[in-house]
């Protein structure tokens, strides 16, 4: 599941790695302390600090603090708790990133039907966000729903052509449909944009090409 990528995962983790300036409000200091704990892997202490910020004067919106608490729960594999806090944030501010991250959490819970609902909601409210299409397409690729994944990946790249992971995902889709010339083109793009896991995708496409008797162009 990791190979095809989860959009929003980086945002989910990095949301806690905030850069703070000098703070005077007690809640801001608690957020800073929570971020320090989070970066050191002390997620229970981070959560306590974030909760403290909810009870005192703080510059950060409550919905953002709810998301930070959700991140702590996710890191401890308390996915139900993570969902609960994410939903608290959504009740205040509905945005695509929150739905994308909820989709990720549901995938980690092996609830792909609900994950699909979350990704579709993200696409609905933010159709110009490439990550919404990429996230839903990645789910479909992992399920073998290639014909549904391809247009989503194409839309994602139309909005942002520099996402290496999506080029690689699209290459796999094409290779599974025996469209190897197209697969090679997408792999070249993934390589050009320096995909860290390029070798893994190259290996899968090579295996499919070999099985089909495909000969690469010189």
JSON list of C-alpha atoms in Angstrom, two decimals:
[
{"chain": "A", "resi": 1, "resn": "UNK", "atom": "CA", "xyz": [0.00, 0.00, 0.00]},
{"chain": "A", "resi": 2, "resn": "UNK", "atom": "CA", "xyz": [2.87, 2.37, 0.76]},
{"chain": "A", "resi": 3, "resn": "UNK", "atom": "CA", "xyz": [4.32, 2.07, -2.73]},
{"chain": "A", "resi": 4, "resn": "UNK", "atom": "CA", "xyz": [1.59, 4.00, -4.52]},
{"chain": "A", "resi": 5, "resn": "UNK", "atom": "CA", "xyz": [1.82, 6.84, -2.06]},
{"chain": "A", "resi": 6, "resn": "UNK", "atom": "CA", "xyz": [-0.67, 8.59, 0.16]},
{"chain": "A", "resi": 7, "resn": "UNK", "atom": "CA", "xyz": [-1.23, 12.23, -0.56]},
{"chain": "A", "resi": 8, "resn": "UNK", "atom": "CA", "xyz": [-1.57, 14.24, 2.58]},
{"chain": "A", "resi": 9, "resn": "UNK", "atom": "CA", "xyz": [0.66, 11.94, 4.64]},
{"chain": "A", "resi": 10, "resn": "UNK", "atom": "CA", "xyz": [3.55, 14.39, 4.56]},
{"chain": "A", "resi": 11, "resn": "UNK", "atom": "CA", "xyz": [1.17, 17.20, 5.44]},
{"chain": "A", "resi": 12, "resn": "UNK", "atom": "CA", "xyz": [-0.25, 15.13, 8.30]},
{"chain": "A", "resi": 13, "resn": "UNK", "atom": "CA", "xyz": [3.20, 14.65, 9.87]},
{"chain": "A", "resi": 14, "resn": "UNK", "atom": "CA", "xyz": [4.79, 17.97, 8.98]},
{"chain": "A", "resi": 15, "resn": "UNK", "atom": "CA", "xyz": [1.84, 19.95, 10.27]},
{"chain": "A", "resi": 16, "resn": "UNK", "atom": "CA", "xyz": [3.31, 19.43, 13.73]},
{"chain": "A", "resi": 17, "resn": "UNK", "atom": "CA", "xyz": [6.81, 20.47, 12.72]},
{"chain": "A", "resi": 18, "resn": "UNK", "atom": "CA", "xyz": [5.95, 24.16, 12.90]},
{"chain": "A", "resi": 19, "resn": "UNK", "atom": "CA", "xyz": [8.47, 27.00, 12.99]},
{"chain": "A", "resi": 20, "resn": "UNK", "atom": "CA", "xyz": [7.73, 29.29, 15.87]},
{"chain": "A", "resi": 21, "resn": "UNK", "atom": "CA", "xyz": [8.69, 32.86, 16.52]},
{"chain": "A", "resi": 22, "resn": "UNK", "atom": "CA", "xyz": [8.84, 34.45, 19.92]},
{"chain": "A", "resi": 23, "resn": "UNK", "atom": "CA", "xyz": [5.54, 33.82, 21.73]},
{"chain": "A", "resi": 24, "resn": "UNK", "atom": "CA", "xyz": [3.92, 35.59, 24.63]},
{"chain": "A", "resi": 25, "resn": "UNK", "atom": "CA", "xyz": [0.58, 33.81, 24.94]},
{"chain": "A", "resi": 26, "resn": "UNK", "atom": "CA", "xyz": [0.47, 30.77, 27.18]},
{"chain": "A", "resi": 27, "resn": "UNK", "atom": "CA", "xyz": [-1.27, 28.71, 24.54]},
{"chain": "A", "resi": 28, "resn": "UNK", "atom": "CA", "xyz": [1.38, 29.52, 21.96]},
{"chain": "A", "resi": 29, "resn": "UNK", "atom": "CA", "xyz": [4.05, 28.34, 24.36]},
{"chain": "A", "resi": 30, "resn": "UNK", "atom": "CA", "xyz": [2.13, 25.10, 24.88]},
{"chain": "A", "resi": 31, "resn": "UNK", "atom": "CA", "xyz": [1.93, 24.57, 21.11]},
{"chain": "A", "resi": 32, "resn": "UNK", "atom": "CA", "xyz": [5.68, 25.11, 20.82]},
{"chain": "A", "resi": 33, "resn": "UNK", "atom": "CA", "xyz": [6.32, 22.63, 23.60]},
{"chain": "A", "resi": 34, "resn": "UNK", "atom": "CA", "xyz": [3.96, 20.12, 21.97]},
{"chain": "A", "resi": 35, "resn": "UNK", "atom": "CA", "xyz": [5.78, 20.42, 18.65]},
{"chain": "A", "resi": 36, "resn": "UNK", "atom": "CA", "xyz": [9.08, 19.75, 20.40]},
{"chain": "A", "resi": 37, "resn": "UNK", "atom": "CA", "xyz": [7.66, 16.64, 22.03]},
{"chain": "A", "resi": 38, "resn": "UNK", "atom": "CA", "xyz": [6.18, 15.51, 18.70]},
{"chain": "A", "resi": 39, "resn": "UNK", "atom": "CA", "xyz": [9.49, 15.82, 16.90]},
{"chain": "A", "resi": 40, "resn": "UNK", "atom": "CA", "xyz": [11.12, 13.67, 19.59]},
{"chain": "A", "resi": 41, "resn": "UNK", "atom": "CA", "xyz": [8.45, 10.98, 19.28]},
{"chain": "A", "resi": 42, "resn": "UNK", "atom": "CA", "xyz": [6.85, 11.72, 22.64]},
{"chain": "A", "resi": 43, "resn": "UNK", "atom": "CA", "xyz": [3.35, 11.81, 21.23]},
{"chain": "A", "resi": 44, "resn": "UNK", "atom": "CA", "xyz": [1.45, 11.45, 24.51]},
{"chain": "A", "resi": 45, "resn": "UNK", "atom": "CA", "xyz": [3.25, 14.45, 25.97]},
{"chain": "A", "resi": 46, "resn": "UNK", "atom": "CA", "xyz": [2.72, 16.39, 22.75]},
{"chain": "A", "resi": 47, "resn": "UNK", "atom": "CA", "xyz": [-1.01, 15.71, 22.93]},
{"chain": "A", "resi": 48, "resn": "UNK", "atom": "CA", "xyz": [-1.16, 16.89, 26.52]},
{"chain": "A", "resi": 49, "resn": "UNK", "atom": "CA", "xyz": [0.58, 20.12, 25.58]},
{"chain": "A", "resi": 50, "resn": "UNK", "atom": "CA", "xyz": [-1.77, 20.71, 22.65]},
{"chain": "A", "resi": 51, "resn": "UNK", "atom": "CA", "xyz": [-4.79, 20.09, 24.86]},
{"chain": "A", "resi": 52, "resn": "UNK", "atom": "CA", "xyz": [-3.43, 22.60, 27.35]},
{"chain": "A", "resi": 53, "resn": "UNK", "atom": "CA", "xyz": [-3.38, 25.17, 24.56]},
{"chain": "A", "resi": 54, "resn": "UNK", "atom": "CA", "xyz": [-7.12, 24.67, 24.09]},
{"chain": "A", "resi": 55, "resn": "UNK", "atom": "CA", "xyz": [-7.80, 25.86, 27.63]},
{"chain": "A", "resi": 56, "resn": "UNK", "atom": "CA", "xyz": [-5.77, 29.06, 27.65]},
{"chain": "A", "resi": 57, "resn": "UNK", "atom": "CA", "xyz": [-5.29, 32.12, 25.46]},
{"chain": "A", "resi": 58, "resn": "UNK", "atom": "CA", "xyz": [-3.73, 31.04, 22.18]},
{"chain": "A", "resi": 59, "resn": "UNK", "atom": "CA", "xyz": [-3.09, 32.54, 18.75]},
{"chain": "A", "resi": 60, "resn": "UNK", "atom": "CA", "xyz": [-3.75, 29.26, 16.92]},
{"chain": "A", "resi": 61, "resn": "UNK", "atom": "CA", "xyz": [-7.28, 28.39, 15.76]},
{"chain": "A", "resi": 62, "resn": "UNK", "atom": "CA", "xyz": [-8.91, 25.54, 17.65]},
{"chain": "A", "resi": 63, "resn": "UNK", "atom": "CA", "xyz": [-9.36, 23.51, 14.48]},
{"chain": "A", "resi": 64, "resn": "UNK", "atom": "CA", "xyz": [-5.61, 23.57, 13.86]},
{"chain": "A", "resi": 65, "resn": "UNK", "atom": "CA", "xyz": [-4.96, 22.34, 17.38]},
{"chain": "A", "resi": 66, "resn": "UNK", "atom": "CA", "xyz": [-7.48, 19.55, 16.88]},
{"chain": "A", "resi": 67, "resn": "UNK", "atom": "CA", "xyz": [-5.49, 18.47, 13.82]},
{"chain": "A", "resi": 68, "resn": "UNK", "atom": "CA", "xyz": [-2.27, 18.46, 15.83]},
{"chain": "A", "resi": 69, "resn": "UNK", "atom": "CA", "xyz": [-3.91, 16.22, 18.42]},
{"chain": "A", "resi": 70, "resn": "UNK", "atom": "CA", "xyz": [-5.20, 13.96, 15.65]},
{"chain": "A", "resi": 71, "resn": "UNK", "atom": "CA", "xyz": [-1.64, 13.64, 14.35]},
{"chain": "A", "resi": 72, "resn": "UNK", "atom": "CA", "xyz": [-0.50, 12.49, 17.78]},
{"chain": "A", "resi": 73, "resn": "UNK", "atom": "CA", "xyz": [-3.19, 9.82, 17.84]},
{"chain": "A", "resi": 74, "resn": "UNK", "atom": "CA", "xyz": [-2.26, 8.66, 14.33]},
{"chain": "A", "resi": 75, "resn": "UNK", "atom": "CA", "xyz": [1.37, 8.26, 15.33]},
{"chain": "A", "resi": 76, "resn": "UNK", "atom": "CA", "xyz": [0.26, 6.03, 18.20]},
{"chain": "A", "resi": 77, "resn": "UNK", "atom": "CA", "xyz": [-1.98, 4.01, 15.84]},
{"chain": "A", "resi": 78, "resn": "UNK", "atom": "CA", "xyz": [-5.08, 5.18, 17.69]},
{"chain": "A", "resi": 79, "resn": "UNK", "atom": "CA", "xyz": [-6.90, 5.70, 14.41]},
{"chain": "A", "resi": 80, "resn": "UNK", "atom": "CA", "xyz": [-10.35, 6.01, 15.92]},
{"chain": "A", "resi": 81, "resn": "UNK", "atom": "CA", "xyz": [-9.07, 8.80, 18.15]},
{"chain": "A", "resi": 82, "resn": "UNK", "atom": "CA", "xyz": [-7.35, 10.44, 15.19]},
{"chain": "A", "resi": 83, "resn": "UNK", "atom": "CA", "xyz": [-10.61, 10.39, 13.24]},
{"chain": "A", "resi": 84, "resn": "UNK", "atom": "CA", "xyz": [-12.53, 11.86, 16.17]},
{"chain": "A", "resi": 85, "resn": "UNK", "atom": "CA", "xyz": [-10.20, 14.86, 16.41]},
{"chain": "A", "resi": 86, "resn": "UNK", "atom": "CA", "xyz": [-10.10, 15.35, 12.65]},
{"chain": "A", "resi": 87, "resn": "UNK", "atom": "CA", "xyz": [-13.89, 15.44, 12.60]},
{"chain": "A", "resi": 88, "resn": "UNK", "atom": "CA", "xyz": [-13.82, 18.11, 15.31]},
{"chain": "A", "resi": 89, "resn": "UNK", "atom": "CA", "xyz": [-11.67, 20.20, 12.99]},
{"chain": "A", "resi": 90, "resn": "UNK", "atom": "CA", "xyz": [-13.97, 19.56, 10.03]},
{"chain": "A", "resi": 91, "resn": "UNK", "atom": "CA", "xyz": [-16.96, 20.73, 12.05]},
{"chain": "A", "resi": 92, "resn": "UNK", "atom": "CA", "xyz": [-15.31, 24.14, 12.24]},
{"chain": "A", "resi": 93, "resn": "UNK", "atom": "CA", "xyz": [-13.53, 24.33, 8.88]},
{"chain": "A", "resi": 94, "resn": "UNK", "atom": "CA", "xyz": [-14.19, 22.06, 5.92]},
{"chain": "A", "resi": 95, "resn": "UNK", "atom": "CA", "xyz": [-11.16, 21.72, 3.67]},
{"chain": "A", "resi": 96, "resn": "UNK", "atom": "CA", "xyz": [-9.73, 19.22, 1.21]},
{"chain": "A", "resi": 97, "resn": "UNK", "atom": "CA", "xyz": [-6.53, 18.51, 3.14]},
{"chain": "A", "resi": 98, "resn": "UNK", "atom": "CA", "xyz": [-8.54, 17.36, 6.12]},
{"chain": "A", "resi": 99, "resn": "UNK", "atom": "CA", "xyz": [-10.57, 14.99, 3.97]},
{"chain": "A", "resi": 100, "resn": "UNK", "atom": "CA", "xyz": [-7.39, 13.68, 2.32]},
{"chain": "A", "resi": 101, "resn": "UNK", "atom": "CA", "xyz": [-5.85, 12.95, 5.70]},
{"chain": "A", "resi": 102, "resn": "UNK", "atom": "CA", "xyz": [-9.06, 11.32, 6.90]},
{"chain": "A", "resi": 103, "resn": "UNK", "atom": "CA", "xyz": [-8.88, 9.13, 3.81]},
{"chain": "A", "resi": 104, "resn": "UNK", "atom": "CA", "xyz": [-5.37, 8.12, 4.78]},
{"chain": "A", "resi": 105, "resn": "UNK", "atom": "CA", "xyz": [-6.42, 7.25, 8.30]},
{"chain": "A", "resi": 106, "resn": "UNK", "atom": "CA", "xyz": [-9.32, 5.13, 7.05]},
{"chain": "A", "resi": 107, "resn": "UNK", "atom": "CA", "xyz": [-6.94, 3.32, 4.71]},
{"chain": "A", "resi": 108, "resn": "UNK", "atom": "CA", "xyz": [-4.69, 2.57, 7.65]},
{"chain": "A", "resi": 109, "resn": "UNK", "atom": "CA", "xyz": [-7.79, 1.16, 9.36]},
{"chain": "A", "resi": 110, "resn": "UNK", "atom": "CA", "xyz": [-8.37, -1.03, 6.28]},
{"chain": "A", "resi": 111, "resn": "UNK", "atom": "CA", "xyz": [-11.69, 0.76, 5.69]},
{"chain": "A", "resi": 112, "resn": "UNK", "atom": "CA", "xyz": [-11.20, 1.56, 2.02]},
{"chain": "A", "resi": 113, "resn": "UNK", "atom": "CA", "xyz": [-14.88, 2.22, 1.35]},
{"chain": "A", "resi": 114, "resn": "UNK", "atom": "CA", "xyz": [-14.91, 5.13, 3.78]},
{"chain": "A", "resi": 115, "resn": "UNK", "atom": "CA", "xyz": [-11.49, 6.27, 2.54]},
{"chain": "A", "resi": 116, "resn": "UNK", "atom": "CA", "xyz": [-12.98, 6.49, -0.95]},
{"chain": "A", "resi": 117, "resn": "UNK", "atom": "CA", "xyz": [-15.82, 8.64, 0.38]},
{"chain": "A", "resi": 118, "resn": "UNK", "atom": "CA", "xyz": [-13.32, 11.00, 2.01]},
{"chain": "A", "resi": 119, "resn": "UNK", "atom": "CA", "xyz": [-11.23, 11.33, -1.15]},
{"chain": "A", "resi": 120, "resn": "UNK", "atom": "CA", "xyz": [-14.32, 11.93, -3.28]},
{"chain": "A", "resi": 121, "resn": "UNK", "atom": "CA", "xyz": [-15.41, 14.65, -0.88]},
{"chain": "A", "resi": 122, "resn": "UNK", "atom": "CA", "xyz": [-11.96, 16.25, -1.18]},
{"chain": "A", "resi": 123, "resn": "UNK", "atom": "CA", "xyz": [-12.27, 16.25, -4.98]},
{"chain": "A", "resi": 124, "resn": "UNK", "atom": "CA", "xyz": [-15.75, 17.72, -4.74]},
{"chain": "A", "resi": 125, "resn": "UNK", "atom": "CA", "xyz": [-14.79, 20.68, -2.58]},
{"chain": "A", "resi": 126, "resn": "UNK", "atom": "CA", "xyz": [-11.36, 21.32, -4.12]},
{"chain": "A", "resi": 127, "resn": "UNK", "atom": "CA", "xyz": [-11.28, 20.12, -7.75]},
{"chain": "A", "resi": 128, "resn": "UNK", "atom": "CA", "xyz": [-8.28, 22.32, -8.57]},
{"chain": "A", "resi": 129, "resn": "UNK", "atom": "CA", "xyz": [-6.13, 20.71, -5.88]},
{"chain": "A", "resi": 130, "resn": "UNK", "atom": "CA", "xyz": [-4.00, 18.05, -7.61]},
{"chain": "A", "resi": 131, "resn": "UNK", "atom": "CA", "xyz": [-3.61, 16.04, -4.41]},
{"chain": "A", "resi": 132, "resn": "UNK", "atom": "CA", "xyz": [-7.34, 15.31, -4.25]},
{"chain": "A", "resi": 133, "resn": "UNK", "atom": "CA", "xyz": [-7.26, 13.55, -7.62]},
{"chain": "A", "resi": 134, "resn": "UNK", "atom": "CA", "xyz": [-3.94, 11.88, -6.88]},
{"chain": "A", "resi": 135, "resn": "UNK", "atom": "CA", "xyz": [-5.16, 10.48, -3.58]},
{"chain": "A", "resi": 136, "resn": "UNK", "atom": "CA", "xyz": [-8.30, 8.96, -5.05]},
{"chain": "A", "resi": 137, "resn": "UNK", "atom": "CA", "xyz": [-6.34, 7.61, -8.02]},
{"chain": "A", "resi": 138, "resn": "UNK", "atom": "CA", "xyz": [-3.78, 6.00, -5.71]},
{"chain": "A", "resi": 139, "resn": "UNK", "atom": "CA", "xyz": [-6.58, 4.22, -3.86]},
{"chain": "A", "resi": 140, "resn": "UNK", "atom": "CA", "xyz": [-8.03, 2.92, -7.11]},
{"chain": "A", "resi": 141, "resn": "UNK", "atom": "CA", "xyz": [-4.62, 1.75, -8.33]},
{"chain": "A", "resi": 142, "resn": "UNK", "atom": "CA", "xyz": [-4.08, -0.20, -5.11]},
{"chain": "A", "resi": 143, "resn": "UNK", "atom": "CA", "xyz": [-7.47, -1.85, -5.71]},
{"chain": "A", "resi": 144, "resn": "UNK", "atom": "CA", "xyz": [-6.68, -2.71, -9.33]},
{"chain": "A", "resi": 145, "resn": "UNK", "atom": "CA", "xyz": [-9.27, -0.24, -10.64]},
{"chain": "A", "resi": 146, "resn": "UNK", "atom": "CA", "xyz": [-6.95, 0.91, -13.40]},
{"chain": "A", "resi": 147, "resn": "UNK", "atom": "CA", "xyz": [-9.48, 2.46, -15.76]},
{"chain": "A", "resi": 148, "resn": "UNK", "atom": "CA", "xyz": [-10.77, 4.66, -12.94]},
{"chain": "A", "resi": 149, "resn": "UNK", "atom": "CA", "xyz": [-7.28, 5.57, -11.72]},
{"chain": "A", "resi": 150, "resn": "UNK", "atom": "CA", "xyz": [-5.87, 6.76, -15.06]},
{"chain": "A", "resi": 151, "resn": "UNK", "atom": "CA", "xyz": [-8.10, 9.83, -15.61]},
{"chain": "A", "resi": 152, "resn": "UNK", "atom": "CA", "xyz": [-7.53, 10.90, -12.01]},
{"chain": "A", "resi": 153, "resn": "UNK", "atom": "CA", "xyz": [-3.77, 10.72, -12.41]},
{"chain": "A", "resi": 154, "resn": "UNK", "atom": "CA", "xyz": [-3.99, 12.61, -15.70]},
{"chain": "A", "resi": 155, "resn": "UNK", "atom": "CA", "xyz": [-6.03, 15.33, -14.02]},
{"chain": "A", "resi": 156, "resn": "UNK", "atom": "CA", "xyz": [-3.56, 15.52, -11.17]},
{"chain": "A", "resi": 157, "resn": "UNK", "atom": "CA", "xyz": [-0.67, 16.00, -13.62]},
{"chain": "A", "resi": 158, "resn": "UNK", "atom": "CA", "xyz": [-2.66, 18.52, -15.60]},
{"chain": "A", "resi": 159, "resn": "UNK", "atom": "CA", "xyz": [-2.86, 20.59, -12.43]},
{"chain": "A", "resi": 160, "resn": "UNK", "atom": "CA", "xyz": [0.74, 19.91, -11.37]},
{"chain": "A", "resi": 161, "resn": "UNK", "atom": "CA", "xyz": [2.97, 18.06, -13.86]},
{"chain": "A", "resi": 162, "resn": "UNK", "atom": "CA", "xyz": [5.92, 17.82, -11.48]},
{"chain": "A", "resi": 163, "resn": "UNK", "atom": "CA", "xyz": [4.57, 15.18, -9.07]},
{"chain": "A", "resi": 164, "resn": "UNK", "atom": "CA", "xyz": [6.97, 12.28, -9.64]},
{"chain": "A", "resi": 165, "resn": "UNK", "atom": "CA", "xyz": [4.89, 9.77, -7.68]},
{"chain": "A", "resi": 166, "resn": "UNK", "atom": "CA", "xyz": [1.91, 10.28, -9.97]},
{"chain": "A", "resi": 167, "resn": "UNK", "atom": "CA", "xyz": [4.01, 9.78, -13.10]},
{"chain": "A", "resi": 168, "resn": "UNK", "atom": "CA", "xyz": [5.19, 6.48, -11.63]},
{"chain": "A", "resi": 169, "resn": "UNK", "atom": "CA", "xyz": [1.67, 5.45, -10.66]},
{"chain": "A", "resi": 170, "resn": "UNK", "atom": "CA", "xyz": [0.46, 6.26, -14.16]},
{"chain": "A", "resi": 171, "resn": "UNK", "atom": "CA", "xyz": [3.33, 4.21, -15.63]},
{"chain": "A", "resi": 172, "resn": "UNK", "atom": "CA", "xyz": [2.14, 1.18, -13.68]},
{"chain": "A", "resi": 173, "resn": "UNK", "atom": "CA", "xyz": [-1.42, 1.74, -14.88]},
{"chain": "A", "resi": 174, "resn": "UNK", "atom": "CA", "xyz": [-0.29, 1.85, -18.51]},
{"chain": "A", "resi": 175, "resn": "UNK", "atom": "CA", "xyz": [1.96, -1.19, -18.10]},
{"chain": "A", "resi": 176, "resn": "UNK", "atom": "CA", "xyz": [-0.91, -3.21, -16.64]},
{"chain": "A", "resi": 177, "resn": "UNK", "atom": "CA", "xyz": [-2.92, -2.34, -19.74]},
{"chain": "A", "resi": 178, "resn": "UNK", "atom": "CA", "xyz": [0.03, -3.32, -22.00]},
{"chain": "A", "resi": 179, "resn": "UNK", "atom": "CA", "xyz": [0.50, 0.30, -23.06]},
{"chain": "A", "resi": 180, "resn": "UNK", "atom": "CA", "xyz": [4.24, 0.05, -22.63]},
{"chain": "A", "resi": 181, "resn": "UNK", "atom": "CA", "xyz": [5.31, 3.03, -24.74]},
{"chain": "A", "resi": 182, "resn": "UNK", "atom": "CA", "xyz": [3.16, 5.25, -22.56]},
{"chain": "A", "resi": 183, "resn": "UNK", "atom": "CA", "xyz": [4.48, 3.53, -19.43]},
{"chain": "A", "resi": 184, "resn": "UNK", "atom": "CA", "xyz": [8.05, 4.23, -20.50]},
{"chain": "A", "resi": 185, "resn": "UNK", "atom": "CA", "xyz": [7.25, 7.88, -21.08]},
{"chain": "A", "resi": 186, "resn": "UNK", "atom": "CA", "xyz": [5.78, 8.23, -17.61]},
{"chain": "A", "resi": 187, "resn": "UNK", "atom": "CA", "xyz": [8.70, 6.45, -15.99]},
{"chain": "A", "resi": 188, "resn": "UNK", "atom": "CA", "xyz": [11.07, 8.87, -17.68]},
{"chain": "A", "resi": 189, "resn": "UNK", "atom": "CA", "xyz": [9.10, 11.73, -16.17]},
{"chain": "A", "resi": 190, "resn": "UNK", "atom": "CA", "xyz": [9.21, 10.10, -12.73]},
{"chain": "A", "resi": 191, "resn": "UNK", "atom": "CA", "xyz": [12.97, 9.76, -13.08]},
{"chain": "A", "resi": 192, "resn": "UNK", "atom": "CA", "xyz": [13.32, 13.33, -14.27]},
{"chain": "A", "resi": 193, "resn": "UNK", "atom": "CA", "xyz": [11.52, 14.54, -11.18]},
{"chain": "A", "resi": 194, "resn": "UNK", "atom": "CA", "xyz": [13.78, 12.35, -9.03]},
{"chain": "A", "resi": 195, "resn": "UNK", "atom": "CA", "xyz": [11.35, 9.87, -7.53]},
{"chain": "A", "resi": 196, "resn": "UNK", "atom": "CA", "xyz": [13.06, 8.18, -4.58]},
{"chain": "A", "resi": 197, "resn": "UNK", "atom": "CA", "xyz": [11.36, 4.85, -5.26]},
{"chain": "A", "resi": 198, "resn": "UNK", "atom": "CA", "xyz": [11.98, 4.91, -9.02]},
{"chain": "A", "resi": 199, "resn": "UNK", "atom": "CA", "xyz": [13.84, 1.56, -8.97]},
{"chain": "A", "resi": 200, "resn": "UNK", "atom": "CA", "xyz": [10.84, -0.18, -7.45]},
{"chain": "A", "resi": 201, "resn": "UNK", "atom": "CA", "xyz": [8.50, 1.06, -10.17]},
{"chain": "A", "resi": 202, "resn": "UNK", "atom": "CA", "xyz": [11.09, 0.32, -12.83]},
{"chain": "A", "resi": 203, "resn": "UNK", "atom": "CA", "xyz": [11.23, -3.27, -11.62]},
{"chain": "A", "resi": 204, "resn": "UNK", "atom": "CA", "xyz": [7.46, -3.75, -11.82]},
{"chain": "A", "resi": 205, "resn": "UNK", "atom": "CA", "xyz": [7.17, -2.26, -15.29]},
{"chain": "A", "resi": 206, "resn": "UNK", "atom": "CA", "xyz": [10.14, -4.33, -16.49]},
{"chain": "A", "resi": 207, "resn": "UNK", "atom": "CA", "xyz": [8.45, -7.50, -15.25]},
{"chain": "A", "resi": 208, "resn": "UNK", "atom": "CA", "xyz": [5.22, -6.65, -17.06]},
{"chain": "A", "resi": 209, "resn": "UNK", "atom": "CA", "xyz": [7.10, -5.81, -20.24]},
{"chain": "A", "resi": 210, "resn": "UNK", "atom": "CA", "xyz": [9.03, -9.07, -20.11]},
{"chain": "A", "resi": 211, "resn": "UNK", "atom": "CA", "xyz": [5.87, -11.07, -19.56]},
{"chain": "A", "resi": 212, "resn": "UNK", "atom": "CA", "xyz": [4.26, -9.44, -22.59]},
{"chain": "A", "resi": 213, "resn": "UNK", "atom": "CA", "xyz": [7.34, -9.79, -24.80]},
{"chain": "A", "resi": 214, "resn": "UNK", "atom": "CA", "xyz": [7.67, -6.04, -25.20]},
{"chain": "A", "resi": 215, "resn": "UNK", "atom": "CA", "xyz": [10.89, -4.72, -26.73]},
{"chain": "A", "resi": 216, "resn": "UNK", "atom": "CA", "xyz": [11.96, -1.28, -25.64]},
{"chain": "A", "resi": 217, "resn": "UNK", "atom": "CA", "xyz": [12.69, 1.36, -28.23]},
{"chain": "A", "resi": 218, "resn": "UNK", "atom": "CA", "xyz": [16.35, 2.18, -28.76]}
]
